Short mmCIF file of C-alpha atoms and ligand atoms in Angstrom, two decimals:
data_model
loop_
_atom_site.label_atom_id
_atom_site.label_comp_id
_atom_site.label_asym_id
_atom_site.label_seq_id
_atom_site.Cartn_x
_atom_site.Cartn_y
_atom_site.Cartn_z
CA MET A 247 13.89 -16.02 17.71
CA GLU A 248 10.76 -15.06 19.92
CA SER A 249 7.52 -16.99 19.47
CA PHE A 250 4.07 -16.51 21.16
CA LEU A 251 2.27 -19.54 22.83
CA ILE A 252 -1.58 -18.73 22.56
CA LYS A 253 -3.99 -21.10 24.56
CA GLY A 254 -7.15 -19.66 22.77
CA GLY A 255 -10.64 -20.02 23.21
CA VAL A 256 -10.63 -17.43 26.11
CA PRO A 257 -12.78 -14.45 25.44
CA LEU A 258 -10.93 -11.23 25.94
CA ARG A 259 -12.51 -8.64 29.06
CA GLY A 260 -11.31 -5.41 30.89
CA THR A 261 -9.60 -2.20 28.87
CA VAL A 262 -6.94 -1.11 26.60
CA ASP A 263 -4.82 1.65 26.51
CA ILE A 264 -3.60 2.58 22.55
CA SER A 265 -0.55 3.35 21.78
CA GLY A 266 0.71 6.23 20.07
CA SER A 267 0.38 5.87 15.91
CA LYS A 268 3.51 4.32 14.92
CA ASN A 269 2.69 5.37 11.19
CA ALA A 270 2.27 9.14 12.17
CA ALA A 271 5.32 8.90 14.48
CA LEU A 272 7.86 7.95 12.12
CA PRO A 273 7.93 10.82 9.68
CA ILE A 274 7.27 13.26 12.69
CA MET A 275 10.45 12.17 13.53
CA ALA A 276 12.03 12.48 10.45
CA ALA A 277 10.81 16.08 10.12
CA ALA A 278 12.44 17.14 13.53
CA LEU A 279 15.34 16.91 10.84
CA LEU A 280 14.04 20.41 9.37
CA THR A 281 14.97 22.50 12.44
CA ASP A 282 18.83 22.73 14.08
CA GLU A 283 16.35 23.34 17.28
CA PRO A 284 15.45 21.30 19.51
CA CYS A 285 12.06 19.30 19.22
CA VAL A 286 10.13 17.21 21.55
CA ILE A 287 7.74 14.80 20.10
CA ARG A 288 5.14 12.98 22.80
CA ARG A 289 3.03 9.55 22.99
CA VAL A 290 5.82 7.92 20.86
CA PRO A 291 5.52 3.98 20.82
CA ASP A 292 8.35 2.02 22.14
CA LEU A 293 8.62 -0.30 19.06
CA SER A 294 11.65 -1.68 16.90
CA ASP A 295 10.27 0.50 14.14
CA THR A 296 10.61 3.97 16.22
CA ARG A 297 14.17 2.81 17.84
CA PHE A 298 15.32 1.98 14.47
CA MET A 299 14.32 5.78 13.36
CA VAL A 300 16.29 6.59 16.52
CA ASP A 301 19.20 4.91 15.28
CA ILE A 302 18.72 6.88 11.27
CA LEU A 303 18.48 9.89 12.89
CA LYS A 304 21.72 9.45 15.08
CA SER A 305 23.43 8.22 12.41
CA LEU A 306 22.83 11.37 10.60
CA GLY A 307 24.47 13.68 13.02
CA ALA A 308 21.37 14.45 15.53
CA GLU A 309 21.26 14.00 19.14
CA VAL A 310 18.61 12.29 20.18
CA SER A 311 17.04 10.08 23.80
CA PHE A 312 13.56 7.99 24.03
CA VAL A 313 12.59 7.94 27.50
CA ASN A 314 9.29 6.91 28.80
CA GLY A 315 7.55 7.38 25.07
CA THR A 316 9.04 11.15 24.51
CA VAL A 317 11.57 11.35 21.66
CA SER A 318 13.88 14.77 21.86
CA VAL A 319 15.42 15.06 18.86
CA HIS A 320 18.47 18.08 18.35
CA ALA A 321 19.23 18.00 14.63
CA LYS A 322 21.69 20.65 14.91
CA LYS A 323 24.25 19.43 11.97
CA ILE A 324 23.35 17.08 10.06
CA SER A 325 24.92 15.12 7.21
CA GLY A 326 22.49 13.85 4.46
CA TYR A 327 23.65 10.57 3.77
CA ALA A 328 21.88 7.08 4.63
CA ASP A 329 23.34 3.91 4.01
CA TYR A 330 21.45 0.80 2.54
CA GLU A 331 22.77 -1.51 5.52
CA LEU A 332 20.38 1.24 7.74
CA VAL A 333 18.00 1.62 5.26
CA ARG A 334 16.62 -1.66 4.30
CA LYS A 335 15.83 -2.69 7.52
CA MET A 336 12.64 -0.26 7.95
CA ARG A 337 10.97 0.97 4.39
CA GLY A 338 9.41 3.83 6.27
CA SER A 339 13.18 5.61 6.34
CA ILE A 340 12.56 6.78 3.22
CA CYS A 341 10.72 9.71 5.07
CA ILE A 342 13.69 11.11 5.69
CA ALA A 343 14.61 12.43 2.19
CA GLY A 344 12.01 15.49 1.93
CA PRO A 345 13.85 16.91 5.06
CA LEU A 346 16.95 16.59 4.23
CA LEU A 347 16.57 17.92 0.71
CA ALA A 348 14.99 21.12 2.12
CA ARG A 349 17.20 21.63 5.12
CA LEU A 350 21.05 20.66 3.23
CA HIS A 351 19.28 20.47 -0.57
CA LYS A 352 20.76 17.19 -0.74
CA ALA A 353 20.18 13.65 0.19
CA ARG A 354 22.01 10.54 -0.97
CA ILE A 355 20.04 7.61 0.10
CA SER A 356 19.98 3.76 -0.28
CA LEU A 357 16.99 2.54 -2.58
CA PRO A 358 14.44 0.83 -0.25
CA GLY A 359 14.00 -2.05 -2.02
CA GLY A 360 10.87 -4.03 -2.02
CA CYS A 361 9.01 -6.18 0.69
CA ILE A 362 7.19 -8.78 1.54
CA ILE A 363 3.82 -6.91 0.92
CA GLY A 364 4.53 -5.57 -2.83
CA ALA A 365 6.97 -4.34 -4.61
CA ARG A 366 6.81 -0.20 -2.74
CA PRO A 367 8.31 1.48 -5.64
CA ILE A 368 9.44 5.34 -4.51
CA ASN A 369 8.46 6.74 -8.06
CA LEU A 370 5.98 9.33 -6.92
CA HIS A 371 8.22 10.35 -4.12
CA LEU A 372 10.81 10.83 -6.44
CA LYS A 373 8.47 12.89 -8.93
CA GLY A 374 7.00 14.83 -6.32
CA PHE A 375 10.80 16.11 -5.24
CA ALA A 376 11.25 16.58 -9.31
CA ALA A 377 8.76 18.67 -9.57
CA LEU A 378 10.27 20.99 -6.40
CA GLY A 379 13.38 21.59 -8.90
CA ALA A 380 15.12 18.64 -7.09
CA LYS A 381 18.18 16.71 -9.84
CA ILE A 382 17.21 12.68 -9.09
CA LYS A 383 19.46 10.98 -10.03
CA ILE A 384 19.95 6.57 -9.55
CA GLU A 385 23.06 5.15 -9.41
CA GLY A 386 24.36 1.73 -6.76
CA GLY A 387 21.08 1.62 -5.32
CA TYR A 388 21.29 5.01 -4.12
CA VAL A 389 18.90 8.05 -5.09
CA ASP A 390 20.78 11.33 -5.23
CA ALA A 391 18.43 13.92 -4.87
CA THR A 392 19.92 17.64 -5.04
CA ALA A 393 18.79 21.31 -5.69
CA LYS A 394 20.30 24.47 -5.96
CA LYS A 395 17.20 25.54 -4.73
CA LEU A 396 13.64 24.17 -4.01
CA SER A 397 10.76 26.53 -5.97
CA GLY A 398 7.25 25.17 -4.84
CA GLY A 399 4.52 24.58 -8.11
CA SER A 400 1.66 22.46 -8.38
CA LEU A 401 2.18 18.62 -8.69
CA PHE A 402 -0.23 15.66 -9.04
CA LEU A 403 0.93 12.90 -6.80
CA GLY A 404 -1.81 10.00 -7.52
CA GLY A 405 -0.41 6.96 -8.60
CA ARG A 406 -1.53 3.28 -9.71
CA ALA A 407 -3.11 2.35 -6.38
CA GLY A 408 -3.99 5.74 -5.40
CA PRO A 409 -2.25 7.98 -2.96
CA THR A 410 1.25 7.58 -1.55
CA VAL A 411 1.02 8.32 2.42
CA LEU A 412 5.08 8.57 2.46
CA GLY A 413 5.26 10.09 -0.45
CA THR A 414 2.67 12.84 0.59
CA ALA A 415 4.25 13.61 3.79
CA ASN A 416 7.81 13.63 1.87
CA VAL A 417 6.82 16.23 -0.55
CA MET A 418 4.66 18.37 1.96
CA MET A 419 8.02 18.25 4.95
CA ALA A 420 10.39 19.15 1.24
CA ALA A 421 7.79 21.90 0.57
CA THR A 422 8.06 23.57 3.71
CA LEU A 423 11.78 25.33 3.04
CA ALA A 424 10.89 25.80 -0.51
CA ASP A 425 10.11 29.30 -2.50
CA GLY A 426 7.17 29.81 -2.94
CA VAL A 427 3.79 28.12 -2.73
CA THR A 428 3.35 24.21 -3.28
CA VAL A 429 0.15 22.88 -4.24
CA ILE A 430 0.05 18.98 -3.94
CA GLU A 431 -3.42 17.20 -5.60
CA SER A 432 -3.65 13.74 -5.05
CA ALA A 433 -2.15 13.89 -1.55
CA ALA A 434 -2.87 11.35 0.53
CA CYS A 435 -5.90 11.93 3.53
CA GLU A 436 -4.58 9.84 6.48
CA PRO A 437 -4.64 10.98 9.01
CA GLU A 438 -0.85 10.28 9.89
CA VAL A 439 -0.35 13.03 7.26
CA VAL A 440 -2.29 15.18 9.18
CA ASP A 441 -0.63 14.56 12.34
CA LEU A 442 2.75 15.62 10.62
CA ALA A 443 1.09 18.68 9.20
CA ASN A 444 0.47 19.46 12.30
CA PHE A 445 3.69 19.36 13.81
CA LEU A 446 4.79 20.54 10.92
CA ASN A 447 3.12 23.79 11.67
CA ALA A 448 3.75 24.26 15.00
CA MET A 449 7.53 24.01 13.68
CA GLY A 450 6.47 27.39 11.65
CA ALA A 451 5.68 25.73 8.46
CA LYS A 452 2.41 27.53 6.53
CA ILE A 453 0.39 24.26 5.43
CA SER A 454 -3.62 24.41 4.70
CA GLY A 455 -5.31 21.22 3.23
CA ALA A 456 -3.97 18.33 4.94
CA GLY A 457 -6.89 15.73 5.45
CA SER A 458 -7.93 16.49 1.78
CA PRO A 459 -6.90 15.26 -1.43
CA THR A 460 -5.40 19.14 -2.08
CA ILE A 461 -2.67 20.64 0.18
CA THR A 462 -1.28 23.93 -0.40
CA ILE A 463 2.51 24.62 1.52
CA THR A 464 3.85 28.30 1.42
CA GLY A 465 7.09 28.25 1.71
CA VAL A 466 9.25 29.41 5.29
CA LYS A 467 12.32 30.49 5.74
CA LYS A 468 12.89 28.25 8.40
CA LEU A 469 11.45 26.14 10.72
CA HIS A 470 12.09 26.01 14.51
CA GLY A 471 11.76 23.98 17.66
CA ALA A 472 8.63 22.44 18.18
CA GLU A 473 6.90 19.83 20.68
CA HIS A 474 3.73 17.62 19.95
CA GLU A 475 1.82 14.33 21.41
CA VAL A 476 1.19 11.61 18.45
CA ILE A 477 -2.27 10.90 17.45
CA PRO A 478 -3.48 6.93 18.97
CA ASP A 479 -3.00 4.35 16.83
CA ARG A 480 -5.70 3.48 14.54
CA ILE A 481 -4.40 0.01 13.73
CA GLU A 482 -3.98 -1.03 16.86
CA ALA A 483 -7.15 -0.17 17.75
CA ALA A 484 -8.81 -1.91 15.15
CA THR A 485 -6.43 -5.19 15.98
CA PHE A 486 -7.97 -5.05 20.00
CA LEU A 487 -11.62 -4.28 18.46
CA ILE A 488 -11.27 -7.22 16.10
CA ALA A 489 -9.72 -9.31 18.99
CA ALA A 490 -12.61 -8.50 21.28
CA ALA A 491 -14.91 -9.89 18.37
CA ALA A 492 -13.04 -12.47 17.30
CA THR A 493 -12.97 -14.38 20.46
CA ASN A 494 -16.95 -13.01 21.99
CA GLY A 495 -15.47 -10.70 24.77
CA GLU A 496 -16.37 -7.44 25.13
CA VAL A 497 -13.14 -4.74 25.74
CA THR A 498 -13.09 -1.28 26.00
CA VAL A 499 -10.20 0.49 23.69
CA LYS A 500 -9.27 3.79 25.51
CA GLY A 501 -8.78 6.47 23.48
CA ALA A 502 -9.22 5.31 20.55
CA ARG A 503 -10.38 7.93 18.24
CA ALA A 504 -13.65 6.94 16.33
CA ASP A 505 -13.30 9.57 14.00
CA HIS A 506 -10.11 7.82 12.30
CA LEU A 507 -11.80 4.74 12.72
CA ARG A 508 -15.25 5.18 10.19
CA ALA A 509 -14.73 2.28 7.77
CA VAL A 510 -13.64 -0.66 10.19
CA LEU A 511 -16.49 0.37 12.58
CA ASP A 512 -18.91 0.27 9.81
CA LYS A 513 -17.46 -3.28 8.44
CA LEU A 514 -17.43 -4.19 12.26
CA GLY A 515 -21.03 -3.22 12.49
CA GLU A 516 -21.82 -5.39 9.24
CA ALA A 517 -20.36 -8.43 10.70
CA GLY A 518 -22.52 -8.37 13.75
CA VAL A 519 -20.09 -6.76 15.94
CA SER A 520 -21.42 -3.62 18.53
CA VAL A 521 -19.23 -0.89 18.98
CA ARG A 522 -19.86 1.79 21.29
CA ARG A 523 -18.74 4.71 22.37
CA ARG A 524 -18.64 5.88 26.09
CA GLY A 525 -16.24 9.04 26.45
CA LYS A 526 -13.24 9.05 24.95
CA ASP A 527 -13.25 4.99 24.30
CA LEU A 528 -14.29 2.58 22.52
CA VAL A 529 -16.56 -0.48 23.70
CA ALA A 530 -16.28 -3.66 21.01
CA ARG A 531 -18.29 -6.38 21.93
CA ARG A 532 -19.59 -9.50 19.40
CA GLY A 533 -23.48 -8.78 19.00
CA GLY A 534 -24.81 -11.94 18.19
CA LYS A 535 -23.29 -14.60 15.48
CA LEU A 536 -21.18 -12.79 13.17
CA LYS A 537 -22.06 -12.38 9.47
CA PRO A 538 -20.41 -12.52 6.79
CA VAL A 539 -18.88 -9.19 4.76
CA ASP A 540 -17.56 -7.96 1.63
CA ILE A 541 -14.49 -5.42 2.10
CA THR A 542 -12.21 -3.72 -0.91
CA THR A 543 -9.35 -2.01 0.99
CA LEU A 544 -8.89 1.71 0.10
CA PRO A 545 -6.35 5.10 0.84
CA TYR A 546 -8.31 6.45 3.79
CA ALA A 547 -11.25 7.33 4.43
CA GLY A 548 -11.53 3.80 3.03
CA PHE A 549 -10.90 0.34 4.42
CA PRO A 550 -7.26 0.35 5.35
CA THR A 551 -4.96 -1.98 4.24
CA ASP A 552 -3.10 -2.27 7.56
CA VAL A 553 -6.72 -4.03 8.86
CA GLN A 554 -7.33 -6.31 6.18
CA ALA A 555 -5.42 -9.40 7.35
CA GLN A 556 -6.74 -9.01 11.18
CA MET A 557 -10.11 -8.38 9.81
CA MET A 558 -10.13 -11.93 7.69
CA ALA A 559 -8.99 -13.36 10.52
CA LEU A 560 -12.48 -12.24 12.44
CA LEU A 561 -14.93 -13.01 9.10
CA ALA A 562 -12.87 -16.47 8.87
CA LEU A 563 -14.98 -17.07 11.88
CA ALA A 564 -18.48 -15.55 10.09
CA PRO A 565 -20.28 -18.52 8.73
CA GLY A 566 -20.91 -18.15 4.93
CA ILE A 567 -18.68 -15.75 2.50
CA SER A 568 -16.69 -13.20 2.34
CA ILE A 569 -14.78 -11.78 -0.22
CA ILE A 570 -12.05 -9.42 0.99
CA THR A 571 -10.04 -7.18 -2.03
CA GLU A 572 -6.77 -5.81 -1.30
CA ARG A 573 -6.21 -2.53 -3.78
CA ILE A 574 -3.25 -0.81 -1.96
CA PHE A 575 -0.62 -3.68 -2.13
CA GLU A 576 -0.27 -6.49 -4.24
CA SER A 577 1.20 -9.56 -2.44
CA ARG A 578 -0.84 -8.60 0.88
CA PHE A 579 -1.67 -12.42 1.11
CA MET A 580 1.10 -13.95 3.46
CA HIS A 581 -1.62 -14.71 5.83
CA VAL A 582 -3.70 -16.95 4.51
CA SER A 583 -1.87 -20.07 4.37
CA GLU A 584 -1.17 -19.85 7.48
CA LEU A 585 -4.90 -19.01 8.58
CA ALA A 586 -5.59 -22.45 6.89
CA ARG A 587 -2.95 -23.94 8.88
CA LEU A 588 -5.33 -23.27 11.35
CA GLY A 589 -8.65 -24.53 9.95
CA ALA A 590 -9.83 -21.42 7.91
CA ASP A 591 -10.77 -22.30 4.02
CA ILE A 592 -9.56 -18.99 2.03
CA GLU A 593 -9.00 -19.24 -1.33
CA ILE A 594 -7.34 -16.28 -3.27
CA GLU A 595 -8.60 -15.15 -6.67
CA GLY A 596 -6.72 -12.33 -8.33
CA PRO A 597 -6.63 -9.36 -6.05
CA SER A 598 -9.64 -11.27 -4.10
CA ALA A 599 -9.65 -13.59 -1.20
CA ILE A 600 -12.48 -15.40 -0.96
CA VAL A 601 -13.32 -16.18 2.83
CA LYS A 602 -15.50 -19.61 3.32
CA GLY A 603 -16.10 -18.49 7.13
CA GLY A 604 -17.33 -20.92 10.47
CA LYS A 605 -15.47 -23.79 10.02
CA PRO A 606 -14.25 -24.41 13.34
CA VAL A 607 -10.38 -23.22 13.91
CA SER A 608 -7.57 -24.97 16.41
CA GLY A 609 -4.15 -24.50 16.97
CA ALA A 610 -1.12 -24.91 15.49
CA PRO A 611 1.97 -23.59 14.70
CA VAL A 612 2.29 -20.98 11.91
CA MET A 613 4.75 -18.12 10.77
CA ALA A 614 4.47 -14.47 10.83
CA SER A 615 5.28 -12.97 7.55
CA ASP A 616 4.51 -9.27 7.77
CA LEU A 617 3.81 -7.24 10.52
CA ARG A 618 -0.27 -7.49 10.10
CA ALA A 619 -0.32 -11.09 9.00
CA SER A 620 1.25 -11.29 12.77
CA ALA A 621 -1.29 -9.57 14.12
CA ALA A 622 -4.16 -11.75 12.12
CA LEU A 623 -2.65 -14.84 12.95
CA VAL A 624 -2.52 -13.79 17.13
CA ILE A 625 -6.17 -12.87 16.84
CA ALA A 626 -7.36 -16.31 14.76
CA GLY A 627 -5.21 -18.02 18.16
CA LEU A 628 -6.96 -16.50 20.40
CA ALA A 629 -10.07 -17.60 19.22
CA ALA A 630 -8.98 -21.00 17.71
CA LYS A 631 -9.23 -24.55 20.18
CA GLY A 632 -5.64 -25.52 21.67
CA VAL A 633 -2.32 -23.70 21.38
CA THR A 634 -1.22 -21.70 18.80
CA GLN A 635 2.61 -20.72 18.64
CA VAL A 636 3.18 -17.76 16.12
CA ASN A 637 6.88 -17.99 15.42
CA ARG A 638 8.69 -14.93 13.79
CA ILE A 639 7.27 -12.40 16.30
CA TYR A 640 9.60 -10.13 15.45
CA HIS A 641 7.62 -8.60 12.86
CA LEU A 642 4.91 -7.90 15.40
CA ASP A 643 7.11 -6.12 17.61
CA ARG A 644 8.17 -3.26 14.74
CA GLY A 645 4.09 -2.03 15.05
CA TYR A 646 2.27 -3.36 18.52
CA GLU A 647 3.96 -1.87 21.61
CA ARG A 648 4.12 -4.78 24.17
CA MET A 649 1.14 -6.85 22.57
CA ASP A 650 1.63 -9.71 24.87
CA GLU A 651 1.34 -7.76 27.83
CA LYS A 652 -1.29 -5.86 26.50
CA LEU A 653 -3.12 -9.20 25.60
CA LYS A 654 -2.70 -10.78 29.24
CA LYS A 655 -4.29 -7.82 31.08
CA LEU A 656 -8.01 -8.67 28.69
CA GLY A 657 -7.48 -12.19 30.09
CA ALA A 658 -5.75 -14.07 27.02
CA ARG A 659 -3.01 -16.94 27.89
CA ILE A 660 -0.20 -15.64 26.17
CA GLN A 661 3.59 -16.28 26.40
CA ARG A 662 6.24 -15.08 25.24
CA VAL A 663 8.55 -17.87 24.47
CA GLU A 664 11.75 -18.77 22.29
CA GLU A 665 11.10 -20.00 18.99
CA LYS A 666 12.29 -23.85 19.42
N1 EPU B 1341 3.53 3.60 -4.58
C1 EPU B 1341 4.03 3.83 -6.08
N2 EPU B 1341 5.15 5.02 -5.64
C2 EPU B 1341 5.32 4.96 -5.07
C3 EPU B 1341 5.26 5.06 -3.46
C4 EPU B 1341 3.70 3.92 -3.28
O1 EPU B 1341 3.26 3.32 -6.89
O2 EPU B 1341 6.23 6.64 -5.04
C5 EPU B 1341 2.00 2.67 -4.12
C6 EPU B 1341 2.47 1.55 -3.57
O3 EPU B 1341 3.58 0.04 -4.12
C7 EPU B 1341 1.17 1.10 -3.10
C8 EPU B 1341 0.32 2.31 -2.99
O4 EPU B 1341 1.18 3.34 -3.52
O5 EPU B 1341 0.47 0.28 -4.10
C9 EPU B 1341 0.20 3.15 -2.06
O6 EPU B 1341 1.32 3.07 -0.89
P1 EPU B 1341 2.09 3.97 0.23
O7 EPU B 1341 3.26 4.67 -0.52
O8 EPU B 1341 1.10 4.90 0.81
O9 EPU B 1341 2.75 3.36 1.19
P2 EPU B 1341 3.57 3.89 2.31
O10 EPU B 1341 3.32 5.37 2.36
O11 EPU B 1341 4.49 3.81 2.20
C10 EPU B 1341 1.95 3.50 4.64
C11 EPU B 1341 2.31 3.41 5.59
C12 EPU B 1341 1.88 1.69 5.57
C13 EPU B 1341 0.47 1.53 4.90
C14 EPU B 1341 0.62 2.16 3.60
C15 EPU B 1341 -0.81 2.01 3.22
C16 EPU B 1341 4.30 3.97 6.86
C17 EPU B 1341 5.22 3.97 7.68
N3 EPU B 1341 3.54 2.80 6.29
O12 EPU B 1341 3.15 3.15 3.32
O13 EPU B 1341 1.94 0.51 7.01
O14 EPU B 1341 0.10 0.08 4.82
O15 EPU B 1341 1.21 3.55 4.01
O16 EPU B 1341 -1.47 2.81 4.43
O17 EPU B 1341 3.37 4.94 7.51
C18 EPU B 1341 1.57 -0.97 8.22
O18 EPU B 1341 1.83 -0.19 9.63
O19 EPU B 1341 2.18 -1.94 8.63
C19 EPU B 1341 2.46 -0.77 6.71
C20 EPU B 1341 2.67 -1.55 6.41
#
């Protein structure tokens, strides 16, 4: 296993290129299963998760290549069976269910199970499929979804934590080939859902309202091949903006979409971080002293859960008390005890973390537990005095493309080493 060795205390300076969005790319790659014609998807980040999706598509029978950020998929003939060994490695693989159901009228997919950040059920995905007329059976750890035909209908997809991103993607994809009109209420509004809808429309689907809580899909007989460029990764962009602020540096984040980052930019501003637009780029610089802020994670356009850990690393440096409340995933605070190893003073009270910021932080060995927690530990290590070893960075490699190389270009002293 590999680790990062970080010598902290160097302000990051320079320009960083943002990769394509992982969470947009994954369902878009799965959507290519909806047609027997070739699809070309550009600006796909080279990550273990996207490589993994390539393997899944291949295992279903599609011809797939992934060269220089371009994924080509030709799903001429496919099967509808996804094995436990494939699905358990990446929870996001559940987004093949909608396309398989739409195209083959049957899907047999291993239940993905929970993960470190929470239980992560798929009841809402299944509720959506059932509303389109699918019969759902759960047996032996597998979901069997079958339908003689899928028919449009009106359905409410809100759950206990609000809308579901991949659930919306799955039902939207299934509905593209259903008979009649499907209306999804309480749909997720995330930019990744909009990007998927744009790709599906380019394939000949008839979708309107994506980006709002009501999405309308008029079923069509067949979808055709299409080309698409994935949107920039808003979570990666936020991570670099925060790293710039945490190290008291100045970083130009190239191609970051400010319109996808409103809640993050708002909270960074409150925390005393200046983020200016320069053409199509965003430039982050710590204006003066960092200030504490209270944050609650919410579905889009609220503050993203995927930036909660990184923001906590920053607020640990801001003198005063910040309260961070996690409303999307019930156990997404695994980074708290690792940040404490660096000297951060954080207490968990129910769904909230109370950050008593401004305590000195210094390097220590820490363990990454999930993707965004790893990014928080890297940010904290970059800001801390001395050497931080972040272990198990395979979590980070799932969702950040060449993060160490990008940080090195900004002046960070960071090395990828074999874990001892
Ligand atoms: N939920 C249900 N039932 C369902 C589905 C979800 O109760 O059937 C609950 C979840 O347990 C959670 C909430 O609804 O409490 C929201 O989960 P959602 O379904 O929106 O999450 P997801 O679609 O599985 C995507 C991203 C996550 C990101 C979340 C929330 C991908 C591949 N994953 O997951 O990304 O945190 O949306 O924005 O798009 C990450 O990139 O680090 C990551 C975890």
